[in-house]
mmCIF file of C-alpha atoms and ligand atoms in Angstrom:
data_model
loop_
_atom_site.group_PDB
_atom_site.id
_atom_site.type_symbol
_atom_site.label_atom_id
_atom_site.label_comp_id
_atom_site.label_asym_id
_atom_site.label_seq_id
_atom_site.Cartn_x
_atom_site.Cartn_y
_atom_site.Cartn_z
ATOM 1 C CA UNK C 168 31.001 29.970 -25.568
ATOM 2 C CA UNK C 169 30.048 26.470 -26.682
ATOM 3 C CA UNK C 170 28.509 23.866 -24.440
ATOM 4 C CA UNK C 171 31.193 21.205 -24.924
ATOM 5 C CA UNK C 172 33.846 23.584 -23.699
ATOM 6 C CA UNK C 173 31.726 24.680 -20.752
ATOM 7 C CA UNK C 174 31.248 21.041 -19.808
ATOM 8 C CA UNK C 175 34.994 20.296 -19.717
ATOM 9 C CA UNK C 176 35.468 20.428 -15.905
ATOM 10 C CA UNK C 177 32.372 18.252 -15.388
ATOM 11 C CA UNK C 178 32.769 15.971 -18.421
ATOM 12 C CA UNK C 179 32.955 12.743 -16.383
ATOM 13 C CA UNK C 180 30.028 13.798 -14.225
ATOM 14 C CA UNK C 181 27.858 14.623 -17.238
ATOM 15 C CA UNK C 182 28.809 11.357 -18.954
ATOM 16 C CA UNK C 183 27.957 9.371 -15.860
ATOM 17 C CA UNK C 184 24.770 11.290 -15.410
ATOM 18 C CA UNK C 185 23.590 10.663 -18.965
ATOM 19 C CA UNK C 186 24.250 6.949 -18.672
ATOM 20 C CA UNK C 187 22.222 6.713 -15.482
ATOM 21 C CA UNK C 188 19.445 9.049 -16.500
ATOM 22 C CA UNK C 189 17.634 6.662 -18.824
ATOM 23 C CA UNK C 190 17.493 4.003 -16.120
ATOM 24 C CA UNK C 191 15.762 6.428 -13.744
ATOM 25 C CA UNK C 192 12.813 6.504 -16.147
ATOM 26 C CA UNK C 193 12.544 2.793 -16.863
ATOM 27 C CA UNK C 194 9.124 1.270 -16.422
ATOM 28 C CA UNK C 195 7.640 -2.201 -16.849
ATOM 29 C CA UNK C 196 4.673 -0.605 -18.521
ATOM 30 C CA UNK C 197 5.532 -0.891 -22.208
ATOM 31 C CA UNK C 198 3.751 2.231 -23.439
ATOM 32 C CA UNK C 199 5.336 4.336 -20.721
ATOM 33 C CA UNK C 200 8.791 2.992 -21.423
ATOM 34 C CA UNK C 201 8.324 3.610 -25.111
ATOM 35 C CA UNK C 202 7.366 7.234 -24.495
ATOM 36 C CA UNK C 203 10.180 7.959 -22.023
ATOM 37 C CA UNK C 204 12.547 6.434 -24.581
ATOM 38 C CA UNK C 205 11.176 8.851 -27.171
ATOM 39 C CA UNK C 206 11.736 11.769 -24.782
ATOM 40 C CA UNK C 207 15.303 10.796 -23.879
ATOM 41 C CA UNK C 208 16.292 10.479 -27.528
ATOM 42 C CA UNK C 209 15.211 14.067 -28.069
ATOM 43 C CA UNK C 210 16.847 15.474 -25.014
ATOM 44 C CA UNK C 211 17.662 19.155 -24.756
ATOM 45 C CA UNK C 212 20.806 21.006 -23.892
ATOM 46 C CA UNK C 213 21.047 19.552 -20.360
ATOM 47 C CA UNK C 214 21.655 23.004 -18.987
ATOM 48 C CA UNK C 215 20.029 22.241 -15.660
ATOM 49 C CA UNK C 216 22.249 19.308 -14.671
ATOM 50 C CA UNK C 217 25.182 21.450 -15.751
ATOM 51 C CA UNK C 218 24.041 24.163 -13.366
ATOM 52 C CA UNK C 219 23.769 21.614 -10.559
ATOM 53 C CA UNK C 220 27.262 20.197 -11.066
ATOM 54 C CA UNK C 221 28.973 23.517 -11.707
ATOM 55 C CA UNK C 222 27.417 25.252 -8.696
ATOM 56 C CA UNK C 223 28.340 22.220 -6.562
ATOM 57 C CA UNK C 224 31.907 22.537 -7.878
ATOM 58 C CA UNK C 225 32.065 26.255 -7.149
ATOM 59 C CA UNK C 226 30.671 25.621 -3.668
ATOM 60 C CA UNK C 227 33.410 23.217 -2.697
ATOM 61 C CA UNK C 228 32.840 19.901 -4.386
ATOM 62 C CA UNK C 229 30.549 17.557 -6.303
ATOM 63 C CA UNK C 230 29.240 14.684 -4.167
ATOM 64 C CA UNK C 231 27.143 11.545 -4.656
ATOM 65 C CA UNK C 232 24.047 13.519 -3.738
ATOM 66 C CA UNK C 233 24.862 16.092 -6.450
ATOM 67 C CA UNK C 234 24.130 13.314 -8.968
ATOM 68 C CA UNK C 235 20.784 12.545 -7.396
ATOM 69 C CA UNK C 236 20.042 16.244 -7.227
ATOM 70 C CA UNK C 237 20.807 16.608 -10.927
ATOM 71 C CA UNK C 238 18.606 13.603 -11.746
ATOM 72 C CA UNK C 239 15.750 14.885 -9.602
ATOM 73 C CA UNK C 240 15.937 18.269 -11.323
ATOM 74 C CA UNK C 241 16.139 16.847 -14.843
ATOM 75 C CA UNK C 242 13.237 14.457 -14.210
ATOM 76 C CA UNK C 243 11.155 17.312 -12.851
ATOM 77 C CA UNK C 244 12.173 19.533 -15.739
ATOM 78 C CA UNK C 245 11.178 16.841 -18.242
ATOM 79 C CA UNK C 246 7.836 16.442 -16.466
ATOM 80 C CA UNK C 247 7.149 20.169 -16.569
ATOM 81 C CA UNK C 248 7.856 20.360 -20.291
ATOM 82 C CA UNK C 249 5.493 17.480 -21.012
ATOM 83 C CA UNK C 250 2.809 19.193 -18.935
ATOM 84 C CA UNK C 251 3.610 22.628 -20.331
ATOM 85 C CA UNK C 252 2.969 21.426 -23.862
ATOM 86 C CA UNK C 253 -0.437 20.156 -22.759
ATOM 87 C CA UNK C 254 -1.223 23.464 -21.060
ATOM 88 C CA UNK C 255 -0.031 25.424 -24.101
ATOM 89 C CA UNK C 256 -1.516 23.052 -26.638
ATOM 90 C CA UNK C 257 1.909 22.940 -28.276
ATOM 91 C CA UNK C 258 2.592 20.333 -30.936
ATOM 92 C CA UNK C 259 6.338 20.760 -31.087
ATOM 93 C CA UNK C 260 9.167 20.527 -28.611
ATOM 94 C CA UNK C 261 12.850 20.801 -29.515
ATOM 95 C CA UNK C 262 12.000 20.459 -33.193
ATOM 96 C CA UNK C 263 10.069 17.208 -32.789
ATOM 97 C CA UNK C 264 6.472 16.337 -32.050
ATOM 98 C CA UNK C 265 5.516 16.868 -28.422
ATOM 99 C CA UNK C 266 4.232 13.974 -26.325
ATOM 100 C CA UNK C 267 0.685 15.346 -26.429
ATOM 101 C CA UNK C 268 0.863 15.721 -30.204
ATOM 102 C CA UNK C 269 1.724 12.049 -30.616
ATOM 103 C CA UNK C 270 -0.148 10.390 -27.732
ATOM 104 C CA UNK C 271 -2.784 12.977 -26.723
ATOM 105 C CA UNK C 272 -3.285 14.911 -23.515
ATOM 106 C CA UNK C 273 -4.470 12.080 -21.280
ATOM 107 C CA UNK C 274 -1.276 10.161 -21.767
ATOM 108 C CA UNK C 275 0.957 13.239 -21.603
ATOM 109 C CA UNK C 276 -0.480 14.233 -18.216
ATOM 110 C CA UNK C 277 0.181 10.774 -16.829
ATOM 111 C CA UNK C 278 3.687 10.583 -18.264
ATOM 112 C CA UNK C 279 4.478 13.914 -16.582
ATOM 113 C CA UNK C 280 3.131 12.655 -13.266
ATOM 114 C CA UNK C 281 5.184 9.495 -13.602
ATOM 115 C CA UNK C 282 8.418 11.384 -14.277
ATOM 116 C CA UNK C 283 7.869 13.684 -11.320
ATOM 117 C CA UNK C 284 7.178 10.760 -9.013
ATOM 118 C CA UNK C 285 10.332 8.968 -10.143
ATOM 119 C CA UNK C 286 12.357 12.051 -9.252
ATOM 120 C CA UNK C 287 10.719 12.413 -5.860
ATOM 121 C CA UNK C 288 11.199 8.714 -5.054
ATOM 122 C CA UNK C 289 14.864 8.887 -5.948
ATOM 123 C CA UNK C 290 15.306 11.549 -3.277
ATOM 124 C CA UNK C 291 13.043 9.927 -0.695
ATOM 125 C CA UNK C 292 14.825 6.595 -1.082
ATOM 126 C CA UNK C 293 18.133 8.294 -0.360
ATOM 127 C CA UNK C 294 16.928 10.534 2.438
ATOM 128 C CA UNK C 295 17.718 13.719 0.514
ATOM 129 C CA UNK C 296 15.101 15.749 2.334
ATOM 130 C CA UNK C 297 16.897 19.055 1.930
ATOM 131 C CA UNK C 298 16.743 18.601 -1.828
ATOM 132 C CA UNK C 299 13.086 17.670 -1.680
ATOM 133 C CA UNK C 300 12.313 20.916 0.076
ATOM 134 C CA UNK C 301 14.159 23.021 -2.494
ATOM 135 C CA UNK C 302 12.590 21.201 -5.409
ATOM 136 C CA UNK C 303 9.057 21.015 -3.999
ATOM 137 C CA UNK C 304 9.107 24.773 -3.580
ATOM 138 C CA UNK C 305 10.044 25.103 -7.238
ATOM 139 C CA UNK C 306 7.156 22.833 -8.270
ATOM 140 C CA UNK C 307 4.754 24.927 -6.244
ATOM 141 C CA UNK C 308 6.037 28.140 -7.777
ATOM 142 C CA UNK C 309 5.937 26.782 -11.315
ATOM 143 C CA UNK C 310 2.324 25.714 -10.937
ATOM 144 C CA UNK C 311 1.419 29.124 -9.519
ATOM 145 C CA UNK C 312 3.284 30.903 -12.300
ATOM 146 C CA UNK C 313 1.548 28.908 -15.024
ATOM 147 C CA UNK C 314 -1.846 29.638 -13.511
ATOM 148 C CA UNK C 315 -1.109 33.325 -13.087
ATOM 149 C CA UNK C 316 -0.075 33.418 -16.728
ATOM 150 C CA UNK C 317 -3.346 31.849 -17.831
ATOM 151 C CA UNK C 318 -5.405 34.185 -15.643
ATOM 152 C CA UNK C 319 -3.626 37.217 -17.079
ATOM 153 C CA UNK C 320 -3.818 35.962 -20.652
ATOM 154 C CA UNK C 321 -7.596 35.922 -20.359
ATOM 155 C CA UNK C 322 -7.700 39.580 -19.446
ATOM 156 C CA UNK C 323 -4.734 40.730 -21.545
ATOM 157 C CA UNK C 324 -3.976 43.234 -18.790
ATOM 158 C CA UNK C 325 -0.487 42.233 -17.911
ATOM 159 C CA UNK C 326 1.971 44.802 -16.550
ATOM 160 C CA UNK C 327 5.735 44.557 -16.540
ATOM 161 C CA UNK C 328 5.703 43.718 -12.833
ATOM 162 C CA UNK C 329 3.246 40.878 -13.277
ATOM 163 C CA UNK C 330 5.354 39.580 -16.164
ATOM 164 C CA UNK C 331 8.406 39.437 -13.884
ATOM 165 C CA UNK C 332 6.414 37.590 -11.245
ATOM 166 C CA UNK C 333 5.236 35.054 -13.820
ATOM 167 C CA UNK C 334 8.653 34.297 -15.267
ATOM 168 C CA UNK C 335 10.241 34.210 -11.846
ATOM 169 C CA UNK C 336 7.768 31.534 -10.853
ATOM 170 C CA UNK C 337 7.416 29.485 -14.020
ATOM 171 C CA UNK C 338 11.063 29.456 -15.125
ATOM 172 C CA UNK C 339 13.529 31.148 -12.792
ATOM 173 C CA UNK C 340 12.378 29.108 -9.791
ATOM 174 C CA UNK C 341 13.657 25.880 -11.367
ATOM 175 C CA UNK C 342 17.058 27.265 -12.340
ATOM 176 C CA UNK C 343 17.272 28.815 -8.868
ATOM 177 C CA UNK C 344 16.527 25.344 -7.498
ATOM 178 C CA UNK C 345 19.338 23.842 -9.648
ATOM 179 C CA UNK C 346 21.863 26.199 -8.121
ATOM 180 C CA UNK C 347 20.546 25.806 -4.577
ATOM 181 C CA UNK C 348 20.681 22.020 -5.021
ATOM 182 C CA UNK C 349 24.254 22.252 -6.290
ATOM 183 C CA UNK C 350 25.384 24.352 -3.332
ATOM 184 C CA UNK C 351 23.419 22.300 -0.831
ATOM 185 C CA UNK C 352 24.886 18.992 -2.041
ATOM 186 C CA UNK C 353 28.375 20.487 -1.698
ATOM 187 C CA UNK C 354 27.599 20.886 1.977
ATOM 188 C CA UNK C 355 27.819 24.661 2.410
ATOM 189 C CA UNK C 356 25.754 26.667 4.908
ATOM 190 C CA UNK C 357 22.347 28.257 4.415
ATOM 191 C CA UNK C 358 23.710 31.688 3.493
ATOM 192 C CA UNK C 359 25.768 30.337 0.628
ATOM 193 C CA UNK C 360 22.918 28.167 -0.587
ATOM 194 C CA UNK C 361 20.775 31.295 -0.664
ATOM 195 C CA UNK C 362 23.402 33.222 -2.638
ATOM 196 C CA UNK C 363 23.536 30.445 -5.200
ATOM 197 C CA UNK C 364 19.749 30.275 -5.345
ATOM 198 C CA UNK C 365 19.617 33.991 -6.048
ATOM 199 C CA UNK C 366 22.302 33.628 -8.707
ATOM 200 C CA UNK C 367 20.184 30.959 -10.402
ATOM 201 C CA UNK C 368 17.097 33.105 -10.173
ATOM 202 C CA UNK C 369 18.806 35.948 -12.043
ATOM 203 C CA UNK C 370 19.958 33.597 -14.797
ATOM 204 C CA UNK C 371 16.501 32.074 -14.939
ATOM 205 C CA UNK C 372 14.981 35.499 -15.536
ATOM 206 C CA UNK C 373 17.461 36.163 -18.343
ATOM 207 C CA UNK C 374 16.807 32.673 -19.743
ATOM 208 C CA UNK C 375 13.035 33.192 -20.030
ATOM 209 C CA UNK C 376 13.367 36.684 -21.506
ATOM 210 C CA UNK C 377 15.622 35.117 -24.133
ATOM 211 C CA UNK C 378 13.016 32.406 -24.744
ATOM 212 C CA UNK C 379 10.336 35.062 -25.129
ATOM 213 C CA UNK C 380 12.527 36.932 -27.602
ATOM 214 C CA UNK C 381 12.769 33.777 -29.706
ATOM 215 C CA UNK C 382 9.034 33.998 -30.279
ATOM 216 C CA UNK C 383 9.646 37.241 -32.190
ATOM 217 C CA UNK C 384 12.897 36.322 -33.800
ATOM 218 C CA UNK C 385 14.910 34.341 -36.159
ATOM 219 C CA UNK C 386 17.411 32.472 -33.986
ATOM 220 C CA UNK C 387 15.408 29.631 -32.586
ATOM 221 C CA UNK C 388 15.368 26.374 -34.501
ATOM 222 C CA UNK C 389 12.544 23.996 -33.817
ATOM 223 C CA UNK C 390 10.116 26.500 -32.348
ATOM 224 C CA UNK C 391 7.802 28.358 -34.699
ATOM 225 C CA UNK C 392 7.490 32.144 -34.372
ATOM 226 C CA UNK C 393 4.397 33.939 -33.010
ATOM 227 C CA UNK C 394 3.142 31.062 -30.879
ATOM 228 C CA UNK C 395 2.981 33.150 -27.718
ATOM 229 C CA UNK C 396 0.772 35.741 -29.418
ATOM 230 C CA UNK C 397 -1.405 32.975 -30.761
ATOM 231 C CA UNK C 398 -1.787 31.776 -27.181
ATOM 232 C CA UNK C 399 -2.456 35.362 -26.030
ATOM 233 C CA UNK C 400 0.709 35.189 -23.991
ATOM 234 C CA UNK C 401 1.912 38.730 -23.390
ATOM 235 C CA UNK C 402 5.655 38.822 -22.959
ATOM 236 C CA UNK C 403 8.095 41.639 -22.281
ATOM 237 C CA UNK C 404 8.625 42.910 -25.851
ATOM 238 C CA UNK C 405 4.878 43.227 -26.358
ATOM 239 C CA UNK C 406 4.162 44.636 -22.898
ATOM 240 C CA UNK C 407 6.750 47.335 -23.453
ATOM 241 C CA UNK C 408 5.435 48.155 -26.914
ATOM 242 C CA UNK C 409 1.882 48.482 -25.590
ATOM 243 C CA UNK C 410 2.970 50.699 -22.689
ATOM 244 C CA UNK C 411 4.459 53.102 -25.209
ATOM 245 C CA UNK C 412 1.640 52.968 -27.737
ATOM 246 C CA UNK C 413 -1.108 55.539 -28.189
ATOM 247 C CA UNK C 414 -4.580 54.701 -26.942
ATOM 248 C CA UNK C 415 -5.807 53.994 -30.473
ATOM 249 C CA UNK C 416 -2.869 51.851 -31.399
ATOM 250 C CA UNK C 417 -3.144 49.890 -28.197
ATOM 251 C CA UNK C 418 -6.824 49.250 -28.805
ATOM 252 C CA UNK C 419 -6.090 47.994 -32.305
ATOM 253 C CA UNK C 420 -3.341 45.607 -31.193
ATOM 254 C CA UNK C 421 -5.351 44.241 -28.257
ATOM 255 C CA UNK C 422 -8.218 43.639 -30.658
ATOM 256 C CA UNK C 423 -5.941 41.631 -32.955
ATOM 257 C CA UNK C 424 -4.597 39.542 -30.087
ATOM 258 C CA UNK C 425 -8.025 38.946 -28.624
ATOM 259 C CA UNK C 426 -9.934 38.150 -31.795
ATOM 260 C CA UNK C 427 -7.514 37.455 -34.626
ATOM 261 C CA UNK C 428 -4.938 35.384 -32.782
ATOM 262 C CA UNK C 429 -5.499 32.369 -35.023
ATOM 263 C CA UNK C 430 -4.821 34.380 -38.152
ATOM 264 C CA UNK C 431 -1.208 34.420 -39.334
ATOM 265 C CA UNK C 432 -1.427 37.831 -40.960
ATOM 266 C CA UNK C 433 -2.699 39.461 -37.794
ATOM 267 C CA UNK C 434 -0.069 37.763 -35.679
ATOM 268 C CA UNK C 435 2.558 39.150 -38.053
ATOM 269 C CA UNK C 436 1.055 42.606 -37.653
ATOM 270 C CA UNK C 437 1.500 42.337 -33.908
ATOM 271 C CA UNK C 438 5.087 41.168 -34.374
ATOM 272 C CA UNK C 439 5.838 44.101 -36.678
ATOM 273 C CA UNK C 440 4.289 46.510 -34.202
ATOM 274 C CA UNK C 441 6.490 45.166 -31.399
ATOM 275 C CA UNK C 442 9.606 45.420 -33.545
ATOM 276 C CA UNK C 443 8.828 48.978 -34.667
ATOM 277 C CA UNK C 444 8.304 50.044 -31.033
ATOM 278 C CA UNK C 445 11.734 48.858 -29.933
ATOM 279 C CA UNK C 446 10.253 46.082 -27.818
ATOM 280 C CA UNK C 447 12.990 43.624 -28.705
ATOM 281 C CA UNK C 448 15.788 46.042 -27.781
ATOM 282 C CA UNK C 449 14.083 46.843 -24.505
ATOM 283 C CA UNK C 450 13.675 43.183 -23.546
ATOM 284 C CA UNK C 451 17.307 42.608 -24.449
ATOM 285 C CA UNK C 452 18.411 45.417 -22.161
ATOM 286 C CA UNK C 453 16.454 43.968 -19.242
ATOM 287 C CA UNK C 454 17.901 40.545 -19.983
ATOM 288 C CA UNK C 455 21.400 42.001 -19.912
ATOM 289 C CA UNK C 456 20.717 43.609 -16.549
ATOM 290 C CA UNK C 457 19.828 40.227 -15.041
ATOM 291 C CA UNK C 458 22.937 38.795 -16.638
ATOM 292 C CA UNK C 459 25.110 41.457 -14.969
ATOM 293 C CA UNK C 460 23.433 40.892 -11.615
ATOM 294 C CA UNK C 461 24.031 37.146 -11.854
ATOM 295 C CA UNK C 462 27.726 37.675 -12.573
ATOM 296 C CA UNK C 463 27.992 40.072 -9.644
ATOM 297 C CA UNK C 464 26.759 37.411 -7.249
ATOM 298 C CA UNK C 465 29.072 34.825 -8.734
ATOM 299 C CA UNK C 466 32.054 37.164 -8.376
ATOM 300 C CA UNK C 467 32.018 36.646 -4.597
ATOM 301 C CA UNK C 468 32.853 32.939 -4.978
ATOM 302 C CA UNK C 469 36.475 31.715 -4.993
ATOM 303 C CA UNK C 470 38.152 31.174 -8.368
ATOM 304 C CA UNK C 471 38.114 27.690 -9.892
ATOM 305 C CA UNK C 472 37.671 25.976 -13.243
ATOM 306 C CA UNK C 473 34.015 25.468 -12.290
ATOM 307 C CA UNK C 474 33.576 29.174 -11.828
ATOM 308 C CA UNK C 475 35.072 29.905 -15.246
ATOM 309 C CA UNK C 476 32.610 27.448 -16.792
ATOM 310 C CA UNK C 477 29.704 28.823 -14.838
ATOM 311 C CA UNK C 478 30.483 32.314 -16.108
ATOM 312 C CA UNK C 479 30.562 30.941 -19.632
ATOM 313 C CA UNK C 480 27.250 29.152 -19.072
ATOM 314 C CA UNK C 481 25.673 32.403 -17.932
ATOM 315 C CA UNK C 482 26.929 34.054 -21.079
ATOM 316 C CA UNK C 483 25.674 31.170 -23.170
ATOM 317 C CA UNK C 484 22.214 31.628 -21.638
ATOM 318 C CA UNK C 485 21.842 35.075 -23.141
ATOM 319 C CA UNK C 486 23.719 34.428 -26.377
ATOM 320 C CA UNK C 487 22.335 31.033 -27.309
ATOM 321 C CA UNK C 488 20.662 30.594 -30.667
ATOM 322 C CA UNK C 489 18.175 28.007 -29.461
HETATM 323 C C1 2DE A 227 7.924 27.341 -19.739
HETATM 324 O O1 2DE A 227 7.174 28.342 -20.328
HETATM 325 C C2 2DE A 227 7.497 27.117 -18.343
HETATM 326 C C3 2DE A 227 7.216 25.922 -17.862
HETATM 327 C C4 2DE A 227 6.691 25.643 -16.516
HETATM 328 C C5 2DE A 227 5.737 24.512 -16.593
HETATM 329 C C6 2DE A 227 5.216 24.121 -15.298
HETATM 330 C C7 2DE A 227 4.109 23.371 -15.102
HETATM 331 C C8 2DE A 227 3.598 23.045 -13.748
HETATM 332 P P1 2DE A 227 6.925 28.378 -21.901
HETATM 333 P P2 2DE A 227 8.273 26.862 -23.893
HETATM 334 C C9 2DE A 227 3.321 22.903 -16.265
HETATM 335 C C10 2DE A 227 4.385 22.081 -12.881
HETATM 336 C C11 2DE A 227 4.524 20.700 -13.398
HETATM 337 C C12 2DE A 227 4.543 19.518 -12.694
HETATM 338 C C13 2DE A 227 3.817 19.278 -11.439
HETATM 339 C C14 2DE A 227 5.289 18.379 -13.242
HETATM 340 O O2 2DE A 227 7.191 29.771 -22.373
HETATM 341 O O3 2DE A 227 8.430 28.044 -24.813
HETATM 342 O O4 2DE A 227 5.598 27.790 -22.216
HETATM 343 O O5 2DE A 227 9.530 26.050 -23.779
HETATM 344 O O6 2DE A 227 8.099 27.466 -22.427
HETATM 345 O O7 2DE A 227 7.063 26.052 -24.201
HETATM 346 MG MG1 MG A 228 5.122 26.268 -23.601
HETATM 347 MG MG1 MG A 229 3.819 27.518 -21.043
HETATM 348 MG MG1 MG A 230 8.274 30.213 -24.857
#
């Protein structure tokens, strides 16, 4: 499935949204405006606003508040990426220099704070308190997930269960929030909002496993390979490979990650080890399970063009090449 096709039932909404989005970031402070301009020009796939509009459509109808919900989510998402690149010391984002690479950490932190506050104000000014609750929960979870990830990276003692907790918090929580926001702005009851939230959570899990697979693979353009290992970030393919490994092998690999993580050759050794152990296939199978579970939840919703697109977007999530 390609994104243009998926967007067809929400083409006007997405167009409108994109036109407005830049204005939500405008600032009188020249440096800030310059940087937000830089960010907008290098925008990503806009998957999160698509999730908001499509889940609103499936839940009975896109409303004015769906737009504000989509803007709130995209502003928050942009803020988290700017902060994430500081946390991860990452110099690239979407194939271009990250904000911290160009303007340093101090400025990147403040730009992230600014973007988040613009999103929150948009909702406060319109009295969208239900949305604020959904989104604030996601912010809390993302911060917890990032910290848990750092704590575990120090010890290199991550289990599969801890991995799922981390990705649920740092990534799935935001996509879950997108879908809950969509349903909530369509005006459905709490039970249906919760179903949509859960649907988003499943996709979010699949989405992050896919992202983690990119770190071992060939598909992704714009993101170099082996960065997670360099950051001592243990993801599912590696965790699985280590669980299966002999005591000696495990010791050797942990040593490389702990002490040789800056050395390209050693990082490649770790990658080869993961591949030889079937770590990529295993992670793919788990990803596919989340994909199936997401579709199962969606199946209970009434048929519509939005639903067809949402199904395609779920499929895109696990098949995407970037
Ligand atoms: C992406 O993980 C996860 C991002 C969550 C970031 C959340 C932060 C805290 P990755 P990639 C920093 C909340 C932020 C606020 C308050 C604005 O695997 O590979 O590092 O895209 O993603 O870098
Ligand atoms: Mg990162
Ligand atoms: Mg990160
Ligand atoms: Mg990643």
